[in-house]
Coordinates of C-alpha atoms in Angstrom, one line a residue:
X1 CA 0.0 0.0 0.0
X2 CA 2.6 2.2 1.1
X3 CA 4.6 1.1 -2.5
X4 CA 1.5 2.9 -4.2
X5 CA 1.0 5.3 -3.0
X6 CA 4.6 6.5 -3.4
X7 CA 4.1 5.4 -7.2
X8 CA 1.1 7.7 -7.4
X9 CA 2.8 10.8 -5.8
X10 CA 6.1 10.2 -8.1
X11 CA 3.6 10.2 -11.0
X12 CA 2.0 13.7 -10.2
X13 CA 5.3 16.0 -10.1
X14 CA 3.0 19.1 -11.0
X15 CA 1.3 18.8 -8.1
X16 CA 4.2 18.8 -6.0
X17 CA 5.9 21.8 -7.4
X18 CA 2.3 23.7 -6.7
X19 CA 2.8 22.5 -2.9
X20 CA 5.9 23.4 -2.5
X21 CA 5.2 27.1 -4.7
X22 CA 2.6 27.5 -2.0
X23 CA 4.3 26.7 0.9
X24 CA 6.9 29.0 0.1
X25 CA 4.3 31.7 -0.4
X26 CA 2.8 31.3 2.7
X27 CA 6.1 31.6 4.5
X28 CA 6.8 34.8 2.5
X29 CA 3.6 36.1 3.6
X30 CA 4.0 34.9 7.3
X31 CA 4.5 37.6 9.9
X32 CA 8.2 37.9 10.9
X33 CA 8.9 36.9 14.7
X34 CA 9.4 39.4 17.3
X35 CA 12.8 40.7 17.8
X36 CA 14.4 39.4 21.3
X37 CA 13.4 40.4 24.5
X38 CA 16.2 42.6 26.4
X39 CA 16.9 39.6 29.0
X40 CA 17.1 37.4 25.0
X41 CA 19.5 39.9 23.5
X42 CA 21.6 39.5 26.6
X43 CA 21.4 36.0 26.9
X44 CA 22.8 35.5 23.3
X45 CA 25.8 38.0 24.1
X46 CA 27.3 34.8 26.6
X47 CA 27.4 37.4 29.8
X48 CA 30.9 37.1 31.3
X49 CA 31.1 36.6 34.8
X50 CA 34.3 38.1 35.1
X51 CA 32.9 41.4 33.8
X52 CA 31.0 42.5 37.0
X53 CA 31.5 45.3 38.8
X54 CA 30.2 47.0 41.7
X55 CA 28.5 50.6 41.6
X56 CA 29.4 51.6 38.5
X57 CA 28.4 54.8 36.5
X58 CA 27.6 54.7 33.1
X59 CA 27.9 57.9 30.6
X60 CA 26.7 57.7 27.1
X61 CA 27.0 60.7 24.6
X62 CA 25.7 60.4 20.4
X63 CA 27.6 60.8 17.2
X64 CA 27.1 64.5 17.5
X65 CA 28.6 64.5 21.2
X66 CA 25.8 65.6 23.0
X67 CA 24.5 63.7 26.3
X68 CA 22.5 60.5 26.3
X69 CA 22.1 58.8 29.4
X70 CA 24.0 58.7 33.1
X71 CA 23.2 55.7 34.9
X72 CA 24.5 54.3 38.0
X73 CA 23.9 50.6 39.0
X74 CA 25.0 48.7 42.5
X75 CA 26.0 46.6 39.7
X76 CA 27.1 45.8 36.1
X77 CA 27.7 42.4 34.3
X78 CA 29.0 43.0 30.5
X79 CA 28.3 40.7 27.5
X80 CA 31.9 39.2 26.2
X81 CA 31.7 42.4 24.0
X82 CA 30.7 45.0 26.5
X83 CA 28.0 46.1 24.1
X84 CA 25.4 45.1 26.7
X85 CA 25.6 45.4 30.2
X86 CA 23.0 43.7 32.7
X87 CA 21.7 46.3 35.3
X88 CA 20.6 45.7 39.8
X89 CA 18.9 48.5 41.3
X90 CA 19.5 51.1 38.4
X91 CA 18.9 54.8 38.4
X92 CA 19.8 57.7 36.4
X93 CA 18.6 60.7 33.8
X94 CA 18.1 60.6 29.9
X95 CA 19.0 63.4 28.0
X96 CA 17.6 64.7 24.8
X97 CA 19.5 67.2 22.8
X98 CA 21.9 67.3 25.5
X99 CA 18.9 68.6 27.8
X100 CA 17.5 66.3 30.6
X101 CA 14.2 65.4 30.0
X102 CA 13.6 62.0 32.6
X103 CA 14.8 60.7 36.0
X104 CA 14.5 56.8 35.9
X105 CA 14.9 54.3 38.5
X106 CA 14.0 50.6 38.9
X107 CA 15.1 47.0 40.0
X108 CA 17.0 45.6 36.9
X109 CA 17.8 46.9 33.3
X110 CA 19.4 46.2 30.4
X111 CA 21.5 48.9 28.6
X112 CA 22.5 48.4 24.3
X113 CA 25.3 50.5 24.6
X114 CA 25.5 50.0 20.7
X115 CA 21.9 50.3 19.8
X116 CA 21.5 53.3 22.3
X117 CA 18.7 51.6 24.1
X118 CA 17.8 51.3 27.7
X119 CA 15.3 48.9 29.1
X120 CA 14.1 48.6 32.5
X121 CA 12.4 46.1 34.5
X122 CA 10.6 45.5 38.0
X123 CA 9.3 48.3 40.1
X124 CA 10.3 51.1 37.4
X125 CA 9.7 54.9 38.1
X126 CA 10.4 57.9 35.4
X127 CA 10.2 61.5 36.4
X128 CA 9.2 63.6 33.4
X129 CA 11.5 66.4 34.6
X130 CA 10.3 69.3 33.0
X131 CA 6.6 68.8 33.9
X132 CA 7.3 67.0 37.1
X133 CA 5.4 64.1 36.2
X134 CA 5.8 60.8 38.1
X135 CA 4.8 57.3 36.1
X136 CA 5.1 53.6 37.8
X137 CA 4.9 50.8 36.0
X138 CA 6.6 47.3 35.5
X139 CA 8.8 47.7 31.9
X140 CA 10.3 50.8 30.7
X141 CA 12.1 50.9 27.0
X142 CA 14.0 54.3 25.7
X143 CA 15.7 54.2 22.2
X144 CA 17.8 57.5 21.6
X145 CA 16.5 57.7 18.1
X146 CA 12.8 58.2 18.8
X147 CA 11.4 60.7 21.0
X148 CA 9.0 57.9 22.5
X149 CA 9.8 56.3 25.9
X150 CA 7.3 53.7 27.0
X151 CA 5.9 52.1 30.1
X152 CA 4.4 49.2 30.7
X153 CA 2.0 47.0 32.9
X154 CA -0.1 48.7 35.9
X155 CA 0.9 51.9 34.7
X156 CA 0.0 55.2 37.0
X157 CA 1.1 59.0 36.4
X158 CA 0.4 61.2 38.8
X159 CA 1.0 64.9 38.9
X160 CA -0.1 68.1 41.0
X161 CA -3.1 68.4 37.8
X162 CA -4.1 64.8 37.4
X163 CA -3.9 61.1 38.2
X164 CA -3.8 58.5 35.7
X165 CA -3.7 55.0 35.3
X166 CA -3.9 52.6 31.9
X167 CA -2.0 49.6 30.5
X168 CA 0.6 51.3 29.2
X169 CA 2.2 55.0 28.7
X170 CA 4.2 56.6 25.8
X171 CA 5.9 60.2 26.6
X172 CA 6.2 61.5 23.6
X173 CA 9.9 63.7 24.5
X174 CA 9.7 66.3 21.7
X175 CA 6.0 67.6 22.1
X176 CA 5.9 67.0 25.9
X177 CA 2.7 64.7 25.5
X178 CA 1.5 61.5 27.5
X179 CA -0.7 59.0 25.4
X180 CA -2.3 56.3 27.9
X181 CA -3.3 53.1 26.4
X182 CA -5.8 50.6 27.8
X183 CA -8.4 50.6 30.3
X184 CA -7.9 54.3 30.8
X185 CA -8.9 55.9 34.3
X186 CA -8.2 59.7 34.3
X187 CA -8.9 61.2 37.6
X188 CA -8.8 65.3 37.2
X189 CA -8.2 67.9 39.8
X190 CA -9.7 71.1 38.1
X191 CA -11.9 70.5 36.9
X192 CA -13.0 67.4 39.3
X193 CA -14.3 65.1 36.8
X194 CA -13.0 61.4 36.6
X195 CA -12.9 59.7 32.6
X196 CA -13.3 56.4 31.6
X197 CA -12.0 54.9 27.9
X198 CA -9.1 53.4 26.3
X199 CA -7.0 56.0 25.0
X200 CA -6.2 59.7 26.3
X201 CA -3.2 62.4 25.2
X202 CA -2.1 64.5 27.8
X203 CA -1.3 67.5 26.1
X204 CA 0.9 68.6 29.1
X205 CA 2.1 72.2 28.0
X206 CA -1.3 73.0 26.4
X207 CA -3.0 71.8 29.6
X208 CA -5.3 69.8 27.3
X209 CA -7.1 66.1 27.7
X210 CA -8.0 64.8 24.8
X211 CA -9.9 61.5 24.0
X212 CA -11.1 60.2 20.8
X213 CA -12.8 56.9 21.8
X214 CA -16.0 56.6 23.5
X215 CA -16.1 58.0 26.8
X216 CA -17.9 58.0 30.9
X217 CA -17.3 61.0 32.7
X218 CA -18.1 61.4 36.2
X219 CA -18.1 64.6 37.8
X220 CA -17.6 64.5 42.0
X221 CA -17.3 66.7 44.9
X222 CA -15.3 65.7 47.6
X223 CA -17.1 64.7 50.9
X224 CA -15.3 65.6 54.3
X225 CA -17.4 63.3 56.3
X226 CA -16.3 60.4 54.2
X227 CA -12.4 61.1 54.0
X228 CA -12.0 59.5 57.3
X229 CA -14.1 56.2 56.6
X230 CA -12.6 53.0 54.8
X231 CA -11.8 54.2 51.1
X232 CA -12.0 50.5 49.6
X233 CA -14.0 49.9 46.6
X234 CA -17.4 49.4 48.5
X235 CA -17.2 52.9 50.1
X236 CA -16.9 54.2 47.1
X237 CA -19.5 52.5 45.2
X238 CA -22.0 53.0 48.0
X239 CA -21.3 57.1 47.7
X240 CA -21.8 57.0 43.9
X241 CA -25.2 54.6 44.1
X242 CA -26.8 57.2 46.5
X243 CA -26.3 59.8 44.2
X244 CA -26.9 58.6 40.7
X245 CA -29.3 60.7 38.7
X246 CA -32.2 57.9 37.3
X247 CA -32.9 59.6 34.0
X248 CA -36.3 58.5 32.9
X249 CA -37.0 57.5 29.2
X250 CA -38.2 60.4 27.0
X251 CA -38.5 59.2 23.6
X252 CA -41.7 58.5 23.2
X253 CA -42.9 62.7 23.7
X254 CA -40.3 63.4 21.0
X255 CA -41.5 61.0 18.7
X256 CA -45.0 63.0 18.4
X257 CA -43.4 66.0 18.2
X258 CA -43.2 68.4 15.1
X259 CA -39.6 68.6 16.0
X260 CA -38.4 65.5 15.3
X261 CA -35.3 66.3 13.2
X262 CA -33.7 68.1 16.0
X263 CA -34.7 64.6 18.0
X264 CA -32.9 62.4 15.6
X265 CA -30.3 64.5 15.2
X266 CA -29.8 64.4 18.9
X267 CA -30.1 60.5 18.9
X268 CA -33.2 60.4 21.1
X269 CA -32.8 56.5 21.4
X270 CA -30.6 56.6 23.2
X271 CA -31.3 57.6 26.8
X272 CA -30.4 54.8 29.1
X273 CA -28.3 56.4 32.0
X274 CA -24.7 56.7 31.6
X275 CA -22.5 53.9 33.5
X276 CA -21.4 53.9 36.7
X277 CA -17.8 55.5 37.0
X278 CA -14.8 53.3 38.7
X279 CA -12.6 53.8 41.5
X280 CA -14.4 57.0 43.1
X281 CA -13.8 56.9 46.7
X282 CA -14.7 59.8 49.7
X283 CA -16.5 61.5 46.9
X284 CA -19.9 62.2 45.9
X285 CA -20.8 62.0 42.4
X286 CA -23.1 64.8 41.1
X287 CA -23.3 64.5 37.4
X288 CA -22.3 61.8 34.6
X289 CA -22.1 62.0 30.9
X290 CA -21.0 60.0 28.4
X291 CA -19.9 61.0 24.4
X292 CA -17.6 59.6 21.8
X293 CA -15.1 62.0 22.4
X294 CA -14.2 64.4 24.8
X295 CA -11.4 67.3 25.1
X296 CA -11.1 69.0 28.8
X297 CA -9.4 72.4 28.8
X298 CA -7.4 72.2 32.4
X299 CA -7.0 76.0 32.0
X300 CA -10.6 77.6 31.9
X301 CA -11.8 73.9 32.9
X302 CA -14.0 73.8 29.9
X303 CA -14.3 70.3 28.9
X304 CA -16.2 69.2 25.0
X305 CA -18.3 66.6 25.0
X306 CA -19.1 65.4 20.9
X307 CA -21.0 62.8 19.2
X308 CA -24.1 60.9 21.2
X309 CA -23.1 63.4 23.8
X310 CA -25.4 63.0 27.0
X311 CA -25.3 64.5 30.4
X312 CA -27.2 63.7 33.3
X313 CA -27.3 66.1 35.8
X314 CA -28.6 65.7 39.7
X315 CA -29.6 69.4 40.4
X316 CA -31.2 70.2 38.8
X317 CA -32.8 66.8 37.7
X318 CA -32.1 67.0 34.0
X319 CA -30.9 65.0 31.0
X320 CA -29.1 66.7 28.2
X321 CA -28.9 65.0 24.9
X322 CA -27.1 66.8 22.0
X323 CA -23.6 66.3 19.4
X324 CA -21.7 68.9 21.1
X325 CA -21.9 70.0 24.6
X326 CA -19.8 72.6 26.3
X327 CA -19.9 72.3 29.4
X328 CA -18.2 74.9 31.8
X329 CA -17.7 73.5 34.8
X330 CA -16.4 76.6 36.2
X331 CA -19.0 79.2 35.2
X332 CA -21.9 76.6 35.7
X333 CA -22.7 76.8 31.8
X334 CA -23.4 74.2 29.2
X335 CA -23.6 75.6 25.7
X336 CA -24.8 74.1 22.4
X337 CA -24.7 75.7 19.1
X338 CA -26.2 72.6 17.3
X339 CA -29.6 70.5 18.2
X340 CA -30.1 69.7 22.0
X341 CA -33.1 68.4 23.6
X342 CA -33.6 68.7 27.7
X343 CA -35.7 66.8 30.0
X344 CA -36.5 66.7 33.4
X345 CA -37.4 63.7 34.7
X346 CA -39.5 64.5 37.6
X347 CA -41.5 67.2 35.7
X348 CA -41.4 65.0 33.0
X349 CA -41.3 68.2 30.7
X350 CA -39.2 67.9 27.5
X351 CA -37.2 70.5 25.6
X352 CA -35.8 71.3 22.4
X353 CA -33.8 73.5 20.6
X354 CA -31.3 73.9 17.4
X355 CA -29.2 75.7 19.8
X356 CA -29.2 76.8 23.7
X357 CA -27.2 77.3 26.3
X358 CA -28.2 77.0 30.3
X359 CA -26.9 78.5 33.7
X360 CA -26.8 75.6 36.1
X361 CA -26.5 77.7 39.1
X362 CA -29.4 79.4 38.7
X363 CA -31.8 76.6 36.8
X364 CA -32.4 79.1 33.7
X365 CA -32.3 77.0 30.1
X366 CA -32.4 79.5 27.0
X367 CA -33.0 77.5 23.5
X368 CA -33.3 79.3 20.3
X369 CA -34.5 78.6 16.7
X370 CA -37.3 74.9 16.5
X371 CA -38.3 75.4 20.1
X372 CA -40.3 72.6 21.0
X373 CA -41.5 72.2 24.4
X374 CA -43.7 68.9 25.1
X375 CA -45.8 67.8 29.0
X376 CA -46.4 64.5 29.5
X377 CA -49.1 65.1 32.2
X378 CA -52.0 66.8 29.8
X379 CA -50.0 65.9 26.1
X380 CA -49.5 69.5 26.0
X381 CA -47.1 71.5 22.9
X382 CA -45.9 74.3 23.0
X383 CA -43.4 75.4 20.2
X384 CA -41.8 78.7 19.5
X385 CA -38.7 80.6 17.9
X386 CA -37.3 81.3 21.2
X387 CA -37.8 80.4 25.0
X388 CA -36.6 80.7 27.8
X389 CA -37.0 78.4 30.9
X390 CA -37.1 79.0 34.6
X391 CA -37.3 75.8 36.6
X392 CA -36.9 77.0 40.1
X393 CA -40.0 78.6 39.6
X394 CA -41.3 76.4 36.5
X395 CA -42.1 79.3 34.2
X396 CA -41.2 80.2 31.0
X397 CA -40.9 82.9 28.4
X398 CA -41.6 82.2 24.8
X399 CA -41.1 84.6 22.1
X400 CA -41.9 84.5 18.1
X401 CA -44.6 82.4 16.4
X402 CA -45.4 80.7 19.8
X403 CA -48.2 78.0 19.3
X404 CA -50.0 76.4 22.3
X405 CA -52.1 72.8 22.0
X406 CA -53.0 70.4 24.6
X407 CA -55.0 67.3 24.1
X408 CA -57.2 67.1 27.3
X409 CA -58.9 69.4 27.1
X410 CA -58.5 70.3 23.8
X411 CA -56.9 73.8 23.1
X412 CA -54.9 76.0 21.1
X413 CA -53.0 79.4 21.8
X414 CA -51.1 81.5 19.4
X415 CA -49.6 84.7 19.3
X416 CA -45.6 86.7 19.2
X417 CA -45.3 86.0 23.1
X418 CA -46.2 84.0 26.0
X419 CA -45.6 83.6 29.4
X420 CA -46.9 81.5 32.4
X421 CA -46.4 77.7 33.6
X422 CA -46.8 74.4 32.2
X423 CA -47.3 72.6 34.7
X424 CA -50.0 74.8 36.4
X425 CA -51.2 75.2 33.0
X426 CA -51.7 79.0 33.2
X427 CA -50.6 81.5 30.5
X428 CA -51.2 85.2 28.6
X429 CA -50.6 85.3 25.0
X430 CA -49.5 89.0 23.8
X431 CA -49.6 90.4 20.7
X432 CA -49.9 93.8 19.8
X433 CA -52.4 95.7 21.3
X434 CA -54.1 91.8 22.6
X435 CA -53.6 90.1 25.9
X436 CA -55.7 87.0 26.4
X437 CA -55.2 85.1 29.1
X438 CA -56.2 81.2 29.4
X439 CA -57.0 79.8 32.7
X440 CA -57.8 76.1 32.3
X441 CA -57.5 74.7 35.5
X442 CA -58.7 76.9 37.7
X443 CA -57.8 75.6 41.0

């Protein structure tokens, strides 16, 4: 059997060749391995024993003379060429242009003196020294001819602005930039607002956050009576539970509107609540959002929120759905110059606008241009070119073609102006030299 089978292969040599053609394809089109790990390189270099020494200091300069690295080590072990040494308990400063840019420390290294590469290992700390900017994490690698040094594993940078923490870190030298990778957790000072996605840049000189992935913000206040108490994961959860806005559903009123572009536009199907944030502890939360992108301005602690943007606020009890938000957390304001729609889920009164900004101190929400106002209680409408809303005392002003209609009972209002409540269902309707006013619940 075996004899034929042999025959019959030695009788097809065509389909051979075509084998072997596509096996050598394939390993053309294979992915080369990785190059060696540091601890690889240096095993293939046959360390000699004989070349150890005890705190050394190592100085490293480039082809054009300037300044690379100084490093000190409680001890050095060379390869049989002395191109690579094996590092213990190294710590030093990398230079760029001859200017120090980072402070390095860390367990164990290995140093390419040929290559002009460091790599660290084990308990690994840079200092950004020109920002002051402390990272941790578990790998470091530096190659003189980038301007990138990176950090890996159970990454954290902390400085006096922020606190972050991701998978890994890559400083950027020339630009003075941090890009976090992977399961990103930004904590912010000022403004106090924690983000959640996986990838930020840390524009460090510009004082900007930027984040191009989808996005959970949590904005907190911190709580004196709970900085005492245990500040494990359960505290913290607890404190954000108790104080998560529940936005209601509020779909189905815009659905029946006339309005309905500026309710597409604003992705109305979309209202569950944002996610709870991670890691908040002594703190209580006081408003969420969530958006596809965000950039915070550290500065005038302005931060965008774009695309499917939606805040929940928690006083006053709103939702705010929109593509671009503004939000100053400084100045109270949140500003929108394209379609926004605002609900509040205890009045369960919706709003919307092509544009609008609002004061969140005071409670006042100004929309302009489509205004479309809709109450869930008595299916009333009321649509205008301008309004402007005061929740505290739940009255409004609208002005231009303002249009009244309410289902039970049924009535309709016109006129250039209105003013009164929704809820109590009172108004007057001006216009010119006519004021009617509508009482139609009279209690």
């Amino acid at each position: 059997m075996s004899g034929s089978r042999l025959n019959r292969s030695v009788r097809r040599p065509g389909f051979v060749g075509l084998v072997l053609l596509l096996l050598t394809w394939l390993a053309a089109c294979t992915p080369t391995t990785q190059e060696p790990t540091p601890r690889e390189s240096i095993a293939s270099q046959d360390v000699d024993p004989s070349l150890t020494f005890e705190n050394v200091t190592l100085e490293q300069v480039g082809e054009d003379g300037a300044l690379l690295w100084v490093v000190y080590a409680e001890r050095v072990t060379y390869s049989g060429d002395r191109q690579v040494a094996q590092l213990e308990n190294p710590s030093g400063r990398l230079y760029r242009e001859g200017e120090p840019v980072y402070d390095i420390e860390a367990r164990s290294g290995i140093l390419e003196q040929e290559n002009q590469r460091i790599f660290l290992e084990d308990e690994v700390v840079v200092i950004e020294t020109r920002n002051q900017v402390v990272v941790r994490g578990e790998k470091m690698n530096w190659d003189t001819q980038g301007d990138r040094l990176e950090i890996q594993d159970n990454v954290t940078a902390t400085h006096d602005t922020a606190h972050l923490q991701g998978e890994q870190m890559i400083f950027l030298s020339d630009t003075e930039h941090l890009q976090v990778i992977g399961e990103v957790l930004a904590n912010l000072a000022e403004p106090s607002l924690q983000l959640g996605t996986e990838e930020l840049l840390w524009q460090i000189p510009e004082k900007l956050v930027i984040g191009e992935f989808p996005v959970q913000v949590a904005r907190y206040e911190w709580t004196p009576e709970l900085t005492g108490t245990d500040s494990g994961t359960d505290s913290g959860t607890d404190s954000e539970s108790s104080n998560n806005p529940e936005p209601t559903g509020e779909s189905d009123n815009s659905d029946n509107s006339d309005n309905s572009d500026n309710s597409d536009n604003a992705d109305a199907s979309q209202d569950s609540p944002p996610p709870e944030p991670r890691d908040l502890q002594a703190v209580m939360v006081t408003d969420r959002a969530t958006a596809e992108s965000i950039e915070v301005n550290l500065e005038t602690q302005v931060a965008r929120l774009q695309e499917n943007a939606r805040l929940a606020l928690l006083d006053p009890a709103v939702d705010v759905v929109s593509h671009r938000l503004d939000w100053d957390l400084q100045a109270e304001r949140l500003t929108s110059d394209v379609p926004l729609r605002v609900t509040h889920r205890e009045k369960q009164v919706v709003l919307s606008g092509n544009r609008g900004w609002m004061n969140l101190l005071e409670q006042v929400f100004y929309l302009q241009d489509g205004i479309e106002v809709l109450g869930e209680e008595n299916q009333a409408q009321l649509t205008a070119n301008e309004l402007t809303w005061f929740m505290p005392s739940e009255s409004f002003e609208a002005r231009g073609n303002v249009v009244y209609r309410q289902v039970d009972p049924s009535l309709q209002l016109s006129g250039p102006r209105a003013d009164g409540q929704l809820e109590e269902q009172t108004f007057v309707v001006t216009g010119g030299d006519v004021v009617t006013e509508v009482q139609v619940n009279p209690q």
